[in-house]
Amino acid sequence: MVKGKKILVVGLANKYSIASAIASTLHENGAILGFSYQNERFEKFINEFSAENGKGFTEICDLSKDDEIKKLIAKAVKKWGSIDGIVHSVGFAPADQISGNIEDCITREGFQITHDVSSYSFSALLKEAHPYMTENSAAITLTYIGSQEATPNYNVMGMAKASLEASVRYFASTLGSKGIRVNSISAGPIKTLAASGIKGFKTMLNKHGDNTPIARNITAKEVGNTAAFLLSDMSSGITGQTIYVDGGYNIQATSFD
Ligand code: NAD
Ligand code: 0WE
C-alpha cells in the first residue's frame, strides 16, 4: 500500500502516541520513515522506535520555531531527495485553556499558543515541505469532533481544530494540481499521554464507548490503518476531507433517553 514511500512522522512521544500506531502500520506496509520529536526528553524513545520501525532518520523539531521546521525539512530532503508523505500528529494547549467554561478560561496568550502549536504548525510544515513533495504524495493531520461541536472542556483546542480542518481544505485546494493530497482524521477518544492529562478522561472514554454505533471505543491501530490508506495511492480520489474514525459517533443525534 505504501511500499517504498518516504514518510515524515511528526508527533511521536511514546508508545501510546497515535503517531506510534500510525508509524507501525506504515512500517508493516513497507514505508521508509523519518521521525521528528519535540525535545530531548523524547530522544531515547524515538531513536529506539526508529531503529525498529523506521530505517530513516530522527531529528529534533520544536514546531513553534520556524528555523527548526526549516532544518527538519532540509534533513529529509538531504536524506531522501524528496518526500512522499507527512504525518502531523501534534496538539497542545496550556492546561488552563482546556478546562471549565470558555468565558472563564480563554486568554489572548493561551489562544495564541494553542493555535500556533495545534493548527499553524501543520501549515508551516506544508509551506516548507511542499516544493519537495512528489506527485501522488499526501499529508495527514489528526483532529477531534470538538472542532464541530461545543464539547465540555475542549474549549480553545476545539477552536484550533476548526482552524486546522479549514487549513486542510485550503492546502488541498491549491496543492491538488501538484499531485499532493491533504486530509485529516477525526479520531474518537484514545488514552494517550495528551489525553491522560485531562481530568475525567476515563469516565468520558467509557461513556463514549457505550454511545458509538459499534458499541466500543476505537483503537489507535484503527487510526493507523486509515492513515496508511490516506497516505497510499488507494485513496487517490480523496482530498480536503475530515475522515471520522470514531466508530460512527458523529452520525448520531442527541439521545433523549
Ligand atoms: P501525544 O501526547 O502522544 O502526542 C502529541 C504530540 O504533540 C507529542 O508527541 C508532543 O511532543 C507533540 N508536540 C506538542 N507540542 C509540540 C511542539 N511545540 N513541537 C513539536 N511537537 C509538539 O497525544 P496523541 O493523543 O497521540 O495526540 C496526537 C494528535 O491526535 C493530536 O493532534 C491530538 O489532538 C489528536 N487527537 C487525539 C485524540 C485522543 O483522544 N488522544 C483524539 C482525537 C485527536
Ligand atoms: O486533542 C486532544 C488533547 C490535546 C491536548 C491535551 C493536553 C493535556 C495536557 C492538548 N493540550 C494539552 N495540554 C496539557 O497540558 N484530544 C482530542 C483528547 C481530549 O482532550 C480533551 C478531550 C479529549 C477527547 C480535553 C477536554 C475534553 C475532551
Short mmCIF file of C-alpha atoms and ligand atoms in Angstrom, two decimals:
data_model
loop_
_atom_site.label_atom_id
_atom_site.label_comp_id
_atom_site.label_asym_id
_atom_site.label_seq_id
_atom_site.Cartn_x
_atom_site.Cartn_y
_atom_site.Cartn_z
CA MET A 1 0.00 0.00 0.00
CA VAL A 2 2.76 2.48 0.97
CA LYS A 3 5.73 0.30 -0.04
CA GLY A 4 8.89 2.37 -0.58
CA LYS A 5 7.16 5.67 0.25
CA LYS A 6 9.33 8.08 2.25
CA ILE A 7 7.14 9.45 5.01
CA LEU A 8 7.93 12.02 7.70
CA VAL A 9 6.19 11.36 11.04
CA VAL A 10 5.81 14.34 13.38
CA GLY A 11 4.31 13.97 16.87
CA LEU A 12 5.67 10.75 18.29
CA ALA A 13 6.23 10.95 22.07
CA ASN A 14 5.84 7.41 23.42
CA LYS A 15 4.32 4.02 22.60
CA TYR A 16 0.80 5.29 23.40
CA SER A 17 1.00 8.16 20.87
CA ILE A 18 -1.41 7.92 17.94
CA ALA A 19 1.69 8.60 15.81
CA SER A 20 3.18 5.36 17.15
CA ALA A 21 0.25 3.26 15.86
CA ILE A 22 0.37 5.12 12.54
CA ALA A 23 4.13 4.58 12.19
CA SER A 24 3.87 0.84 12.99
CA THR A 25 1.21 0.34 10.33
CA LEU A 26 3.22 2.33 7.78
CA HIS A 27 6.32 0.29 8.63
CA GLU A 28 4.43 -3.02 8.36
CA ASN A 29 3.33 -1.91 4.91
CA GLY A 30 6.85 -1.17 3.68
CA ALA A 31 7.19 2.60 4.13
CA ILE A 32 10.53 4.28 4.92
CA LEU A 33 10.04 6.58 7.91
CA GLY A 34 11.73 9.67 9.31
CA PHE A 35 10.76 11.00 12.75
CA SER A 36 10.89 14.36 14.44
CA TYR A 37 10.44 14.85 18.18
CA GLN A 38 9.69 17.90 20.29
CA ASN A 39 12.65 17.90 22.68
CA GLU A 40 15.49 15.87 24.25
CA ARG A 41 13.06 14.18 26.64
CA PHE A 42 11.79 12.01 23.78
CA GLU A 43 15.16 11.35 22.12
CA LYS A 44 15.87 7.92 23.60
CA PHE A 45 12.43 6.53 22.81
CA ILE A 46 12.44 7.95 19.28
CA ASN A 47 15.84 6.52 18.45
CA GLU A 48 14.82 3.06 19.70
CA PHE A 49 11.46 3.22 17.92
CA SER A 50 13.10 4.42 14.71
CA ALA A 51 15.67 1.61 14.79
CA GLU A 52 12.82 -0.91 14.86
CA ASN A 53 10.29 0.83 12.61
CA GLY A 54 11.98 3.43 10.51
CA LYS A 55 15.13 2.78 8.52
CA GLY A 56 15.08 6.56 8.09
CA PHE A 57 16.31 9.39 10.32
CA THR A 58 15.39 11.22 13.52
CA GLU A 59 15.57 14.97 14.09
CA ILE A 60 14.61 17.27 16.95
CA CYS A 61 11.98 19.87 15.97
CA ASP A 62 10.01 22.26 18.16
CA LEU A 63 7.17 23.21 15.79
CA SER A 64 6.78 26.63 17.38
CA LYS A 65 10.13 27.56 15.79
CA ASP A 66 10.41 28.31 12.06
CA ASP A 67 14.17 27.66 11.90
CA GLU A 68 13.68 24.16 13.39
CA ILE A 69 10.97 23.36 10.82
CA LYS A 70 13.34 24.52 8.06
CA LYS A 71 16.11 22.28 9.45
CA LEU A 72 13.76 19.28 9.65
CA ILE A 73 12.66 19.53 6.03
CA ALA A 74 16.25 20.20 4.91
CA LYS A 75 17.32 17.00 6.66
CA ALA A 76 14.55 14.96 5.00
CA VAL A 77 15.47 16.37 1.58
CA LYS A 78 19.19 15.75 2.17
CA LYS A 79 18.49 12.12 3.14
CA TRP A 80 15.75 11.32 0.66
CA GLY A 81 15.83 13.94 -2.12
CA SER A 82 12.03 14.19 -1.91
CA ILE A 83 9.10 13.46 0.42
CA ASP A 84 6.14 11.15 -0.33
CA GLY A 85 4.14 11.70 2.84
CA ILE A 86 3.75 13.73 6.03
CA VAL A 87 2.00 12.68 9.26
CA HIS A 88 1.22 15.57 11.63
CA SER A 89 0.00 14.22 14.98
CA VAL A 90 0.57 17.22 17.22
CA GLY A 91 -1.59 19.19 19.60
CA PHE A 92 -1.03 21.36 22.64
CA ALA A 93 -2.98 23.81 24.74
CA PRO A 94 -1.86 25.28 28.08
CA ALA A 95 -3.86 23.26 30.64
CA ASP A 96 -5.99 26.27 31.69
CA GLN A 97 -7.31 26.61 28.10
CA ILE A 98 -9.00 23.19 28.14
CA SER A 99 -10.80 23.29 31.46
CA GLY A 100 -14.01 24.93 32.67
CA ASN A 101 -16.23 27.38 30.84
CA ILE A 102 -14.79 29.09 27.76
CA GLU A 103 -15.55 32.61 29.05
CA ASP A 104 -13.58 31.93 32.21
CA CYS A 105 -10.57 30.19 30.71
CA ILE A 106 -9.77 31.79 27.34
CA THR A 107 -6.86 34.25 27.24
CA ARG A 108 -5.09 36.03 24.37
CA GLU A 109 -1.82 34.25 25.14
CA GLY A 110 -3.45 30.84 25.65
CA PHE A 111 -5.39 31.21 22.41
CA GLN A 112 -2.23 32.16 20.54
CA ILE A 113 -0.10 29.26 21.84
CA THR A 114 -2.88 26.71 21.23
CA HIS A 115 -3.47 27.87 17.65
CA ASP A 116 0.25 28.18 16.93
CA VAL A 117 1.18 24.64 18.00
CA SER A 118 -2.07 22.82 17.18
CA SER A 119 -3.00 24.48 13.88
CA TYR A 120 -0.32 26.72 12.36
CA SER A 121 2.36 24.03 12.77
CA PHE A 122 0.61 21.94 10.08
CA SER A 123 0.54 24.89 7.67
CA ALA A 124 4.17 25.66 8.49
CA LEU A 125 5.24 22.09 7.68
CA LEU A 126 3.39 22.09 4.35
CA LYS A 127 4.62 25.57 3.44
CA GLU A 128 8.21 24.36 3.87
CA ALA A 129 7.84 20.80 2.52
CA HIS A 130 5.52 21.12 -0.48
CA PRO A 131 8.24 22.02 -3.04
CA TYR A 132 9.88 18.68 -2.26
CA MET A 133 6.71 16.59 -2.20
CA THR A 134 6.28 14.14 -5.05
CA GLU A 135 3.41 13.55 -7.47
CA ASN A 136 0.99 11.17 -5.63
CA SER A 137 2.16 12.29 -2.20
CA ALA A 138 -0.11 13.02 0.75
CA ALA A 139 -0.22 14.77 4.12
CA ILE A 140 -2.49 13.96 7.05
CA THR A 141 -3.22 15.54 10.41
CA LEU A 142 -5.24 14.46 13.46
CA THR A 143 -8.33 16.29 14.63
CA TYR A 144 -11.26 15.84 17.03
CA ILE A 145 -15.03 16.38 16.84
CA GLY A 146 -14.69 19.22 19.38
CA SER A 147 -13.96 21.37 16.29
CA GLN A 148 -17.59 20.98 15.20
CA GLU A 149 -19.50 20.61 18.45
CA ALA A 150 -19.09 22.56 21.70
CA THR A 151 -17.52 19.79 23.78
CA PRO A 152 -17.25 20.35 27.57
CA ASN A 153 -13.71 21.49 28.50
CA TYR A 154 -12.21 21.05 25.00
CA ASN A 155 -12.70 24.80 24.55
CA VAL A 156 -9.73 26.55 22.91
CA MET A 157 -8.47 23.26 21.43
CA GLY A 158 -11.83 23.00 19.63
CA MET A 159 -11.27 26.41 18.05
CA ALA A 160 -7.75 25.40 16.98
CA LYS A 161 -9.04 22.11 15.49
CA ALA A 162 -11.65 24.05 13.48
CA SER A 163 -8.79 26.17 12.11
CA LEU A 164 -6.74 23.04 11.41
CA GLU A 165 -9.61 21.44 9.46
CA ALA A 166 -10.05 24.62 7.42
CA SER A 167 -6.31 24.63 6.67
CA VAL A 168 -6.65 21.09 5.32
CA ARG A 169 -9.22 22.37 2.80
CA TYR A 170 -7.13 25.38 1.75
CA PHE A 171 -3.93 23.39 1.23
CA ALA A 172 -5.83 20.57 -0.51
CA SER A 173 -7.34 23.12 -2.86
CA THR A 174 -4.06 24.57 -4.13
CA LEU A 175 -1.71 21.58 -3.80
CA GLY A 176 -4.05 19.15 -5.57
CA SER A 177 -2.85 20.10 -9.04
CA LYS A 178 0.72 19.27 -7.94
CA GLY A 179 -0.40 15.74 -7.04
CA ILE A 180 -0.36 16.41 -3.29
CA ARG A 181 -3.43 15.38 -1.28
CA VAL A 182 -4.23 16.75 2.20
CA ASN A 183 -6.70 15.17 4.64
CA SER A 184 -7.41 14.87 8.35
CA ILE A 185 -8.53 12.00 10.54
CA SER A 186 -11.04 12.88 13.24
CA ALA A 187 -10.36 10.23 15.85
CA GLY A 188 -12.58 9.17 18.71
CA PRO A 189 -11.00 9.46 22.18
CA ILE A 190 -7.93 7.28 22.81
CA LYS A 191 -5.93 7.01 26.03
CA THR A 192 -2.59 8.69 25.22
CA LEU A 193 -0.17 10.97 27.10
CA ALA A 194 -2.06 14.07 25.91
CA ALA A 195 -5.37 12.51 26.99
CA SER A 196 -4.20 11.21 30.37
CA GLY A 197 -3.55 14.79 31.47
CA ILE A 198 -7.27 15.51 31.22
CA LYS A 199 -9.39 15.19 34.31
CA GLY A 200 -12.35 12.85 33.93
CA PHE A 201 -10.95 11.39 30.71
CA LYS A 202 -11.55 7.79 31.76
CA THR A 203 -15.23 8.44 32.54
CA MET A 204 -15.58 10.19 29.18
CA LEU A 205 -13.92 7.28 27.40
CA ASN A 206 -16.32 4.76 28.97
CA LYS A 207 -19.41 6.85 28.17
CA HIS A 208 -18.19 7.39 24.63
CA GLY A 209 -17.63 3.67 24.07
CA ASP A 210 -21.19 2.92 25.23
CA ASN A 211 -22.58 5.52 22.83
CA THR A 212 -21.00 4.65 19.48
CA PRO A 213 -22.80 2.63 16.79
CA ILE A 214 -20.05 -0.01 17.07
CA ALA A 215 -20.65 -0.17 20.86
CA ARG A 216 -16.98 0.30 21.78
CA ASN A 217 -14.17 2.82 21.56
CA ILE A 218 -11.87 2.84 18.56
CA THR A 219 -8.24 1.78 18.80
CA ALA A 220 -5.08 3.62 17.78
CA LYS A 221 -4.46 0.74 15.35
CA GLU A 222 -7.71 1.60 13.56
CA VAL A 223 -6.46 5.17 13.15
CA GLY A 224 -3.14 3.75 11.89
CA ASN A 225 -4.91 1.68 9.24
CA THR A 226 -6.90 4.69 7.99
CA ALA A 227 -3.73 6.79 7.97
CA ALA A 228 -1.94 4.19 5.80
CA PHE A 229 -4.90 4.25 3.38
CA LEU A 230 -4.89 8.07 3.19
CA LEU A 231 -1.11 8.13 2.57
CA SER A 232 -1.36 5.42 -0.10
CA ASP A 233 -2.43 5.63 -3.73
CA MET A 234 -5.57 3.66 -2.76
CA SER A 235 -7.09 6.99 -1.67
CA SER A 236 -6.05 8.90 -4.82
CA GLY A 237 -9.54 10.40 -5.25
CA ILE A 238 -9.77 11.78 -1.71
CA THR A 239 -8.51 15.22 -0.65
CA GLY A 240 -9.51 18.08 1.66
CA GLN A 241 -11.58 15.75 3.83
CA THR A 242 -12.09 15.13 7.52
CA ILE A 243 -12.40 11.33 7.79
CA TYR A 244 -14.07 10.21 11.02
CA VAL A 245 -12.51 7.19 12.72
CA ASP A 246 -14.83 7.32 15.71
CA GLY A 247 -16.98 4.18 15.46
CA GLY A 248 -19.72 6.29 13.87
CA TYR A 249 -20.20 8.53 16.94
CA ASN A 250 -20.51 11.68 14.79
CA ILE A 251 -23.56 10.48 12.80
CA GLN A 252 -25.85 10.22 15.82
CA ALA A 253 -28.32 12.77 17.07
CA THR A 254 -28.53 13.58 20.78
CA SER A 255 -30.12 10.75 22.71
CA PHE A 256 -33.16 11.74 24.82
CA ASP A 257 -33.24 8.57 26.92
P1 NAD B 1 0.60 12.56 22.30
O1 NAD B 1 0.86 13.35 23.53
O2 NAD B 1 1.18 11.21 22.23
O3 NAD B 1 1.04 13.39 21.02
C1 NAD B 1 1.07 14.79 20.95
C2 NAD B 1 2.40 15.16 20.36
O4 NAD B 1 2.48 16.57 20.14
C3 NAD B 1 3.59 14.78 21.25
O5 NAD B 1 4.47 13.97 20.52
C4 NAD B 1 4.23 16.11 21.56
O6 NAD B 1 5.64 16.02 21.66
C5 NAD B 1 3.83 16.90 20.33
N1 NAD B 1 4.00 18.35 20.49
C6 NAD B 1 3.35 19.19 21.34
N2 NAD B 1 3.85 20.44 21.24
C7 NAD B 1 4.83 20.40 20.30
C8 NAD B 1 5.74 21.35 19.76
N3 NAD B 1 5.75 22.65 20.17
N4 NAD B 1 6.61 20.94 18.82
C9 NAD B 1 6.64 19.66 18.40
N5 NAD B 1 5.81 18.71 18.87
C10 NAD B 1 4.92 19.07 19.82
O7 NAD B 1 -1.00 12.51 22.16
P2 NAD B 1 -1.95 11.99 20.99
O8 NAD B 1 -3.26 11.77 21.64
O9 NAD B 1 -1.30 10.90 20.24
O10 NAD B 1 -2.12 13.29 20.07
C11 NAD B 1 -1.81 13.33 18.69
C12 NAD B 1 -2.86 14.10 17.92
O11 NAD B 1 -4.08 13.38 17.93
C13 NAD B 1 -3.16 15.50 18.45
O12 NAD B 1 -3.37 16.38 17.36
C14 NAD B 1 -4.48 15.29 19.17
O13 NAD B 1 -5.22 16.47 19.24
C15 NAD B 1 -5.12 14.28 18.24
N6 NAD B 1 -6.26 13.54 18.78
C16 NAD B 1 -6.15 12.85 19.95
C17 NAD B 1 -7.24 12.13 20.44
C18 NAD B 1 -7.17 11.38 21.74
O14 NAD B 1 -8.20 11.11 22.33
N7 NAD B 1 -5.99 11.01 22.19
C19 NAD B 1 -8.45 12.13 19.71
C20 NAD B 1 -8.52 12.83 18.50
C21 NAD B 1 -7.42 13.54 18.04
O1 0WE B 2 -6.73 16.82 21.33
C1 0WE B 2 -6.84 16.21 22.38
C2 0WE B 2 -5.97 16.52 23.57
C3 0WE B 2 -4.93 17.53 23.28
C4 0WE B 2 -4.25 18.14 24.47
C5 0WE B 2 -4.11 17.56 25.72
C6 0WE B 2 -3.43 18.23 26.73
C7 0WE B 2 -3.27 17.67 28.12
C8 0WE B 2 -2.08 18.24 28.85
C9 0WE B 2 -3.75 19.40 24.26
N1 0WE B 2 -3.09 20.07 25.23
C10 0WE B 2 -2.92 19.50 26.43
N2 0WE B 2 -2.25 20.22 27.39
C11 0WE B 2 -1.87 19.70 28.58
O2 0WE B 2 -1.29 20.42 29.43
N3 0WE B 2 -7.82 15.25 22.47
C12 0WE B 2 -8.74 15.06 21.38
C13 0WE B 2 -8.03 14.44 23.70
C14 0WE B 2 -9.04 15.17 24.51
O3 0WE B 2 -8.70 16.25 25.23
C15 0WE B 2 -9.85 16.73 25.84
C16 0WE B 2 -10.93 15.92 25.50
C17 0WE B 2 -10.42 14.92 24.62
C18 0WE B 2 -11.17 13.84 23.95
C19 0WE B 2 -10.00 17.83 26.68
C20 0WE B 2 -11.26 18.09 27.18
C21 0WE B 2 -12.34 17.32 26.83
C22 0WE B 2 -12.19 16.21 25.99
#
